[in-house]
Amino acid sequence: MPRPILATIHPAALRNNLQAVRKHAGDARVWAVVKANAYGHGIERVFGAMQAADGFALLDLAEAQRLRSLGWRGPILLLEGVFDARDLELCSRLGLWHTVHCEAQIDMLAAHKTHEPHRVFLKLNSGMNRLGLRPAQFRAAWARLDALPQVDEISLVTHFSDADGARGIAEQFAAFNAACGDLPGERSVCNSAALLRFGSDARVASDWVRAGIALYGSAPDFPAPSSAAWGLEPAMSLRARIIGTQTLQVGDCVGYGSTFVAERPMRIGVVACGYADGYPRHAPTGTPVLVDGVRSRLVGRISMDMLTVDLSDTPSAGLGSEVTLWGCSTKGARLPIDEVASSAQTVGYELMCALAARVPVVVDTEAADT
Ligand SMILES: *Cc1c(COP(=O)(O)O)cnc(C)c1O
């Protein structure tokens, strides 16, 4: 028997989340962001449910090739553009749209030989200071692109640093409008957080939204509000089984470093999941888990291959009992990945992306009438 740990991808949740995103997007078209192998879910596994998106956005040319191999003929956007002049050949061949965020990428385009002019998304650095041209350079870059026979349509794009936080998007959005308010072309500004929090503001309306994390059922601005409040459902469940139990007396310790000490007699379960499966090693005692669908907590340190959970409230749990690390139990009890991430002082993004290759993954079978 394989080690009892399994990740399950839920296409019905992906469909639901795409609908929820559309509801916020108004008339805008939706890029399903599938970088990092669809945030750890697997491009091939999410493709069926995500085909209702208007396009796919990602970074890696190999991932773009995989999408084309799956039969996707619609738009694909390279969010970071090309890394090398030769990448443009693949863009021409596969019909990829690509971001242009610096002068060097314009130089590469100017030297590129193609019969098919490219659609590009010129990126403004509106204040995040990651990728993009500064406002002072933006118009000259646009004019240069506009003059190139290699370029067909020019769209305008920027990315927000604080869409999920107190600072919000107002300053950067104003910078975007000031830099390119009167330039022609389609616009794309919102990630999940900007869309969910500010998408209903008509002033933020754009032609394309770039939704990532929301599609996978994690709230970009947890804990206010939660994924459920946004109408999002977990697209991934990580479940393992109890492979051992221990009965502790007062003063007994658990795990490496003896960080947990029993203050009363109690039972614990040893679960077949550790940091080598992608579970965060920093998750402290108290991090929520579901034991047979009932909420419980981690106790002690996470090991490479195992972790330990409190069985005080689940007296019938024992060898073989199901432990849900995040997502849904098989009976449908829910543990949002955001709660686990928050307890481990990280974000849902990191946990889903870090699911280890050794964890087997299955795709949930959908009800026939969805
Ligand atoms: C990853 C990414 C997104 C999606 O962000 P989420 O927070 O997951 O919605 C959008 N735009 C760009 C440029 C990205 O790199």
Coordinates of C-alpha atoms and ligand atoms in Angstrom, one line a residue:
M1 CA 0.0 0.0 0.0
P2 CA 1.3 3.5 -0.8
R3 CA 2.0 5.8 2.0
P4 CA -1.4 7.1 3.1
I5 CA -1.3 10.7 1.9
L6 CA -3.2 12.2 -1.0
A7 CA -4.0 15.6 -2.5
T8 CA -7.3 15.9 -4.3
I9 CA -8.1 18.6 -6.9
H10 CA -11.7 19.7 -7.0
P11 CA -12.9 20.8 -10.5
A12 CA -16.3 21.7 -9.2
A13 CA -14.6 24.2 -6.9
L14 CA -12.5 25.6 -9.7
R15 CA -15.6 26.1 -11.8
N16 CA -17.4 27.8 -8.9
N17 CA -14.5 30.1 -8.2
L18 CA -14.2 31.1 -11.8
Q19 CA -17.9 32.0 -11.7
A20 CA -17.3 34.0 -8.5
V21 CA -14.5 35.9 -10.2
R22 CA -16.6 36.6 -13.2
K23 CA -19.3 38.0 -11.0
H24 CA -16.8 40.6 -9.7
A25 CA -15.2 41.2 -13.1
G26 CA -18.2 42.8 -14.8
D27 CA -17.6 43.0 -18.5
A28 CA -13.9 42.3 -18.2
R29 CA -12.4 39.1 -19.6
V30 CA -10.7 36.8 -17.2
W31 CA -7.2 35.5 -17.4
A32 CA -6.9 32.3 -15.4
V33 CA -3.4 32.6 -13.9
V34 CA -1.9 29.2 -14.0
K35 CA 1.8 30.0 -13.3
A36 CA 3.7 27.7 -11.0
N37 CA 1.9 24.7 -12.5
A38 CA -1.5 26.2 -11.6
Y39 CA -0.4 27.2 -8.1
G40 CA 0.7 23.6 -7.4
H41 CA -2.6 22.1 -8.7
G42 CA -1.2 20.9 -12.0
I43 CA -2.1 22.6 -15.3
E44 CA -3.4 19.4 -16.9
R45 CA -5.6 18.8 -13.8
V46 CA -7.2 22.2 -13.8
F47 CA -7.5 22.7 -17.5
G48 CA -10.9 21.1 -18.0
A49 CA -12.5 23.3 -15.3
M50 CA -10.7 26.4 -16.4
Q51 CA -11.5 26.2 -20.1
A52 CA -14.3 28.6 -19.4
A53 CA -11.7 31.3 -18.8
D54 CA -11.0 33.8 -21.6
G55 CA -7.3 33.2 -21.5
F56 CA -4.5 31.7 -19.5
A57 CA -1.6 33.7 -18.0
L58 CA 1.7 32.3 -16.9
L59 CA 5.4 32.8 -16.9
D60 CA 7.0 29.7 -18.2
L61 CA 7.2 28.9 -21.9
A62 CA 7.2 25.2 -21.2
E63 CA 3.9 25.7 -19.4
A64 CA 2.5 27.6 -22.4
Q65 CA 3.5 24.7 -24.6
R66 CA 1.7 22.3 -22.3
L67 CA -1.5 24.4 -22.7
R68 CA -1.2 24.4 -26.4
S69 CA -0.7 20.6 -26.3
L70 CA -3.9 20.3 -24.3
G71 CA -5.7 21.9 -27.3
W72 CA -6.1 25.5 -26.0
R73 CA -6.2 27.8 -29.0
G74 CA -7.3 31.0 -27.1
P75 CA -5.1 33.7 -25.6
I76 CA -2.0 32.9 -23.5
L77 CA -0.2 35.7 -21.8
L78 CA 3.4 35.6 -20.6
L79 CA 3.3 37.7 -17.5
E80 CA 7.0 38.4 -17.4
G81 CA 7.5 38.4 -21.2
V82 CA 10.4 36.8 -22.8
F83 CA 13.7 36.0 -21.0
D84 CA 15.7 35.7 -24.2
A85 CA 15.5 36.8 -27.8
R86 CA 15.0 33.1 -28.9
D87 CA 11.8 32.9 -26.8
L88 CA 10.2 35.2 -29.4
E89 CA 10.3 32.4 -31.9
L90 CA 8.1 30.3 -29.7
C91 CA 5.8 33.3 -29.1
S92 CA 5.4 33.5 -32.9
R93 CA 5.0 29.8 -33.3
L94 CA 2.5 29.3 -30.5
G95 CA 0.8 32.7 -30.8
L96 CA 1.7 33.8 -27.3
W97 CA 0.9 37.3 -26.1
H98 CA 3.7 38.7 -24.0
T99 CA 4.4 41.4 -21.5
V100 CA 7.0 44.0 -22.3
H101 CA 8.4 45.4 -19.1
C102 CA 11.8 46.8 -20.2
E103 CA 13.7 48.4 -23.1
A104 CA 15.7 45.2 -23.6
Q105 CA 12.6 43.3 -24.5
I106 CA 11.7 46.0 -27.1
D107 CA 15.2 45.6 -28.6
M108 CA 14.7 41.9 -28.9
L109 CA 11.4 42.4 -30.6
A110 CA 12.9 45.0 -33.0
A111 CA 15.4 42.3 -34.1
H112 CA 12.9 39.5 -34.3
K113 CA 11.9 38.1 -37.7
T114 CA 8.3 37.1 -37.9
H115 CA 5.4 37.1 -40.3
E116 CA 2.9 37.3 -37.5
P117 CA 3.0 40.6 -35.6
H118 CA 2.8 40.1 -31.8
R119 CA 0.3 41.3 -29.3
V120 CA 2.1 42.8 -26.4
F121 CA 1.1 44.1 -23.0
L122 CA 3.3 47.1 -22.1
K123 CA 3.8 47.1 -18.3
L124 CA 4.0 50.2 -16.2
N125 CA 5.9 50.3 -12.9
S126 CA 3.2 52.2 -11.0
G127 CA 5.1 52.0 -7.7
M128 CA 5.7 48.4 -6.8
N129 CA 9.2 48.6 -8.3
R130 CA 9.3 45.1 -9.5
L131 CA 8.8 44.8 -13.2
G132 CA 7.8 47.6 -15.6
L133 CA 8.8 50.9 -17.1
R134 CA 8.7 54.0 -15.1
P135 CA 6.0 56.6 -16.0
A136 CA 8.7 58.9 -17.5
Q137 CA 9.8 56.2 -19.9
F138 CA 6.4 54.8 -20.7
R139 CA 5.2 56.9 -23.6
A140 CA 8.5 56.7 -25.4
A141 CA 8.4 52.9 -25.0
W142 CA 4.9 52.8 -26.3
A143 CA 5.8 54.9 -29.3
R144 CA 8.7 52.6 -30.1
L145 CA 6.6 49.5 -29.9
D146 CA 3.9 51.2 -32.0
A147 CA 6.4 51.8 -34.8
L148 CA 7.6 48.2 -34.9
P149 CA 6.3 46.0 -37.7
Q150 CA 6.7 43.1 -35.3
V151 CA 4.0 44.5 -33.1
D152 CA 0.3 44.3 -33.7
E153 CA -1.8 45.5 -30.7
I154 CA -0.4 47.2 -27.6
S155 CA -2.3 46.7 -24.4
L156 CA -1.4 48.4 -21.1
V157 CA -0.8 46.6 -17.8
T158 CA 0.3 47.3 -14.2
H159 CA 0.4 45.3 -11.0
F160 CA -0.6 46.4 -7.5
S161 CA 1.6 45.8 -4.5
D162 CA -1.0 46.4 -1.8
A163 CA -4.4 45.3 -3.2
D164 CA -4.7 42.9 -0.3
G165 CA -3.7 45.4 2.4
A166 CA -4.5 48.7 4.1
R167 CA -2.7 50.8 1.5
G168 CA -5.0 49.6 -1.3
I169 CA -4.6 50.5 -4.9
A170 CA -5.6 54.2 -5.2
E171 CA -2.1 55.6 -5.5
Q172 CA -0.9 53.1 -8.0
F173 CA -4.1 53.3 -10.0
A174 CA -3.8 57.0 -10.2
A175 CA -0.2 56.7 -11.4
F176 CA -1.4 54.2 -14.1
N177 CA -4.1 56.6 -15.3
A178 CA -1.7 59.5 -15.3
A179 CA 0.9 57.7 -17.3
C180 CA -1.3 56.1 -19.9
G181 CA -4.8 57.4 -19.4
D182 CA -5.1 58.7 -23.0
L183 CA -3.2 55.9 -24.8
P184 CA -5.3 53.6 -26.8
G185 CA -5.4 49.9 -26.1
E186 CA -6.9 47.4 -23.7
R187 CA -6.1 47.5 -20.0
S188 CA -5.4 45.0 -17.3
V189 CA -4.8 46.0 -13.8
C190 CA -6.5 43.7 -11.2
N191 CA -5.2 40.6 -9.5
S192 CA -7.5 38.6 -7.3
A193 CA -7.3 40.9 -4.3
A194 CA -7.9 44.1 -6.4
L195 CA -10.8 42.4 -8.2
L196 CA -12.6 41.2 -5.1
R197 CA -12.0 44.3 -3.0
F198 CA -12.3 47.0 -5.6
G199 CA -13.7 45.4 -8.8
S200 CA -17.2 46.8 -8.2
D201 CA -15.9 50.3 -8.4
A202 CA -16.6 51.3 -12.1
R203 CA -13.5 53.4 -12.2
V204 CA -11.3 50.3 -11.8
A205 CA -13.1 48.5 -14.7
S206 CA -10.7 47.2 -17.3
D207 CA -10.6 44.9 -20.2
W208 CA -8.9 41.9 -18.6
V209 CA -8.5 40.8 -15.0
R210 CA -5.7 38.5 -13.9
A211 CA -7.2 36.1 -11.4
G212 CA -4.9 33.6 -9.6
I213 CA -5.4 32.8 -6.0
A214 CA -9.1 33.3 -5.9
L215 CA -9.6 30.6 -8.5
Y216 CA -7.9 28.1 -6.2
G217 CA -10.2 29.0 -3.4
S218 CA -8.0 31.0 -1.1
A219 CA -8.9 34.5 0.0
P220 CA -6.2 37.0 -1.1
D221 CA -6.9 39.2 1.9
F222 CA -7.5 36.7 4.7
P223 CA -8.6 37.0 7.4
A224 CA -10.8 39.9 6.3
P225 CA -13.0 38.4 4.9
S226 CA -12.6 34.7 4.5
S227 CA -12.7 32.6 1.3
A228 CA -16.2 31.5 2.2
A229 CA -17.3 35.1 2.4
W230 CA -16.1 35.7 -1.1
G231 CA -18.0 32.6 -2.2
L232 CA -14.8 30.6 -2.9
E233 CA -14.3 26.9 -2.4
P234 CA -11.1 25.0 -1.8
A235 CA -9.8 23.6 -5.1
M236 CA -7.2 21.4 -3.3
S237 CA -7.6 19.1 -0.3
L238 CA -4.6 17.5 1.4
R239 CA -5.5 14.5 3.4
A240 CA -3.5 11.8 5.2
R241 CA -4.1 9.0 7.6
I242 CA -3.1 8.3 11.2
I243 CA -0.3 5.7 11.1
G244 CA 0.2 5.5 14.9
T245 CA -1.2 6.7 18.2
Q246 CA 0.4 7.4 21.6
T247 CA -1.2 7.8 25.0
L248 CA 0.5 10.6 27.0
Q249 CA 0.7 11.1 30.7
V250 CA 1.1 14.6 32.3
G251 CA 4.7 15.8 31.5
D252 CA 5.2 13.6 28.4
C253 CA 6.8 15.4 25.5
V254 CA 6.1 15.1 21.8
G255 CA 8.5 15.2 18.8
Y256 CA 11.8 16.8 18.0
G257 CA 12.9 19.4 20.5
S258 CA 10.2 18.2 23.0
T259 CA 8.3 21.4 22.3
F260 CA 4.9 20.1 23.3
V261 CA 4.4 18.8 26.9
A262 CA 1.2 17.2 27.9
E263 CA -0.6 19.1 30.7
R264 CA -3.2 16.3 31.2
P265 CA -3.4 12.7 30.1
M266 CA -4.3 12.7 26.4
R267 CA -4.1 10.7 23.1
I268 CA -2.3 11.9 20.0
G269 CA -2.3 10.6 16.5
V270 CA 0.8 10.4 14.2
V271 CA -0.1 11.4 10.7
A272 CA 1.6 10.5 7.4
C273 CA 2.4 14.0 6.4
G274 CA 5.5 16.1 7.0
Y275 CA 7.5 19.0 5.6
A276 CA 8.8 16.8 2.8
D277 CA 5.2 16.7 1.6
G278 CA 5.0 20.4 1.6
Y279 CA 3.4 20.9 5.0
P280 CA 4.9 24.0 6.5
R281 CA 7.5 23.1 9.2
H282 CA 6.9 26.4 10.9
A283 CA 3.3 25.5 11.7
P284 CA 3.1 25.7 15.5
T285 CA 1.2 23.7 18.1
G286 CA -2.4 24.8 17.8
T287 CA -2.5 24.9 14.0
P288 CA -5.9 23.6 12.9
V289 CA -6.5 20.1 11.4
L290 CA -9.6 18.0 10.9
V291 CA -9.6 14.5 12.4
D292 CA -12.4 12.5 10.8
G293 CA -13.8 15.8 9.9
V294 CA -13.7 17.2 13.4
R295 CA -11.6 20.2 14.1
S296 CA -8.5 19.6 16.2
R297 CA -4.9 20.9 16.4
L298 CA -1.3 20.1 15.7
V299 CA 0.9 19.3 18.7
G300 CA 4.7 19.4 18.6
R301 CA 7.1 20.0 15.8
I302 CA 6.5 18.9 12.2
S303 CA 8.9 16.2 11.1
M304 CA 10.0 15.4 7.6
D305 CA 7.5 12.6 7.1
M306 CA 5.1 12.9 10.1
L307 CA 3.2 15.3 12.2
T308 CA 1.2 14.8 15.4
V309 CA -2.3 15.8 16.2
D310 CA -4.4 16.0 19.4
L311 CA -7.1 13.3 19.6
S312 CA -8.7 14.6 22.8
D313 CA -12.0 15.5 21.1
T314 CA -12.1 12.4 18.8
P315 CA -12.1 9.4 21.1
S316 CA -13.0 7.0 18.2
A317 CA -10.2 8.2 16.0
G318 CA -7.2 5.8 15.7
L319 CA -5.1 4.0 13.2
G320 CA -6.3 4.7 9.6
S321 CA -8.4 7.8 10.6
E322 CA -8.5 10.5 8.0
V323 CA -6.7 13.8 8.9
T324 CA -7.4 16.8 6.6
L325 CA -4.5 19.2 6.5
W326 CA -6.3 21.7 4.4
G327 CA -9.3 21.8 2.1
C328 CA -12.3 19.4 2.7
S329 CA -12.6 16.2 4.5
T330 CA -14.1 13.4 2.4
K331 CA -17.4 14.0 4.2
G332 CA -17.3 17.7 3.3
A333 CA -16.1 19.4 6.6
R334 CA -14.0 22.4 5.6
L335 CA -10.6 23.7 6.7
P336 CA -9.6 26.8 4.6
I337 CA -5.9 26.7 3.6
D338 CA -5.8 30.3 4.7
E339 CA -6.2 29.3 8.3
V340 CA -3.4 26.9 8.2
A341 CA -1.2 29.4 6.3
S342 CA -2.0 32.1 8.8
S343 CA -1.1 29.9 11.7
A344 CA 2.2 29.1 10.0
Q345 CA 2.8 32.8 9.3
T346 CA 2.6 32.4 5.6
V347 CA -0.1 32.6 2.8
G348 CA -2.3 30.1 1.1
Y349 CA -0.3 30.7 -2.1
E350 CA 2.9 29.3 -0.6
L351 CA 1.3 26.2 0.8
M352 CA -0.5 25.2 -2.4
C353 CA 2.6 25.9 -4.5
A354 CA 4.8 23.9 -2.2
L355 CA 2.9 20.6 -2.4
A356 CA 5.7 18.2 -2.9
A357 CA 6.2 16.0 -5.9
R358 CA 6.1 12.8 -3.8
V359 CA 2.4 13.5 -2.8
P360 CA 0.1 11.6 -5.1
V361 CA -2.6 13.8 -6.6
V362 CA -6.1 12.8 -7.9
V363 CA -8.8 14.8 -9.6
D364 CA -12.1 14.6 -7.9
T365 CA -14.8 13.0 -10.0
E366 CA -17.6 15.5 -10.6
A367 CA -21.3 14.9 -10.1
A368 CA -22.8 14.1 -13.4
D369 CA -25.2 17.0 -13.4
T370 CA -22.9 19.9 -12.7
Ligands
LIG1 C1 0.6 36.0 -10.2 C2 0.1 37.2 -10.8 C3 -1.3 37.6 -10.8 C4 -2.3 36.8 -10.0 O1 -2.2 37.2 -8.7 P1 -3.3 36.6 -7.6 O2 -2.9 37.4 -6.4 O3 -2.9 35.1 -7.5 O4 -4.6 36.8 -8.1 C5 -1.7 38.7 -11.5 N1 -0.8 39.4 -12.2 C6 0.5 39.2 -12.2 C7 1.5 40.0 -13.0 C8 1.0 38.0 -11.6 O5 2.3 37.7 -11.6

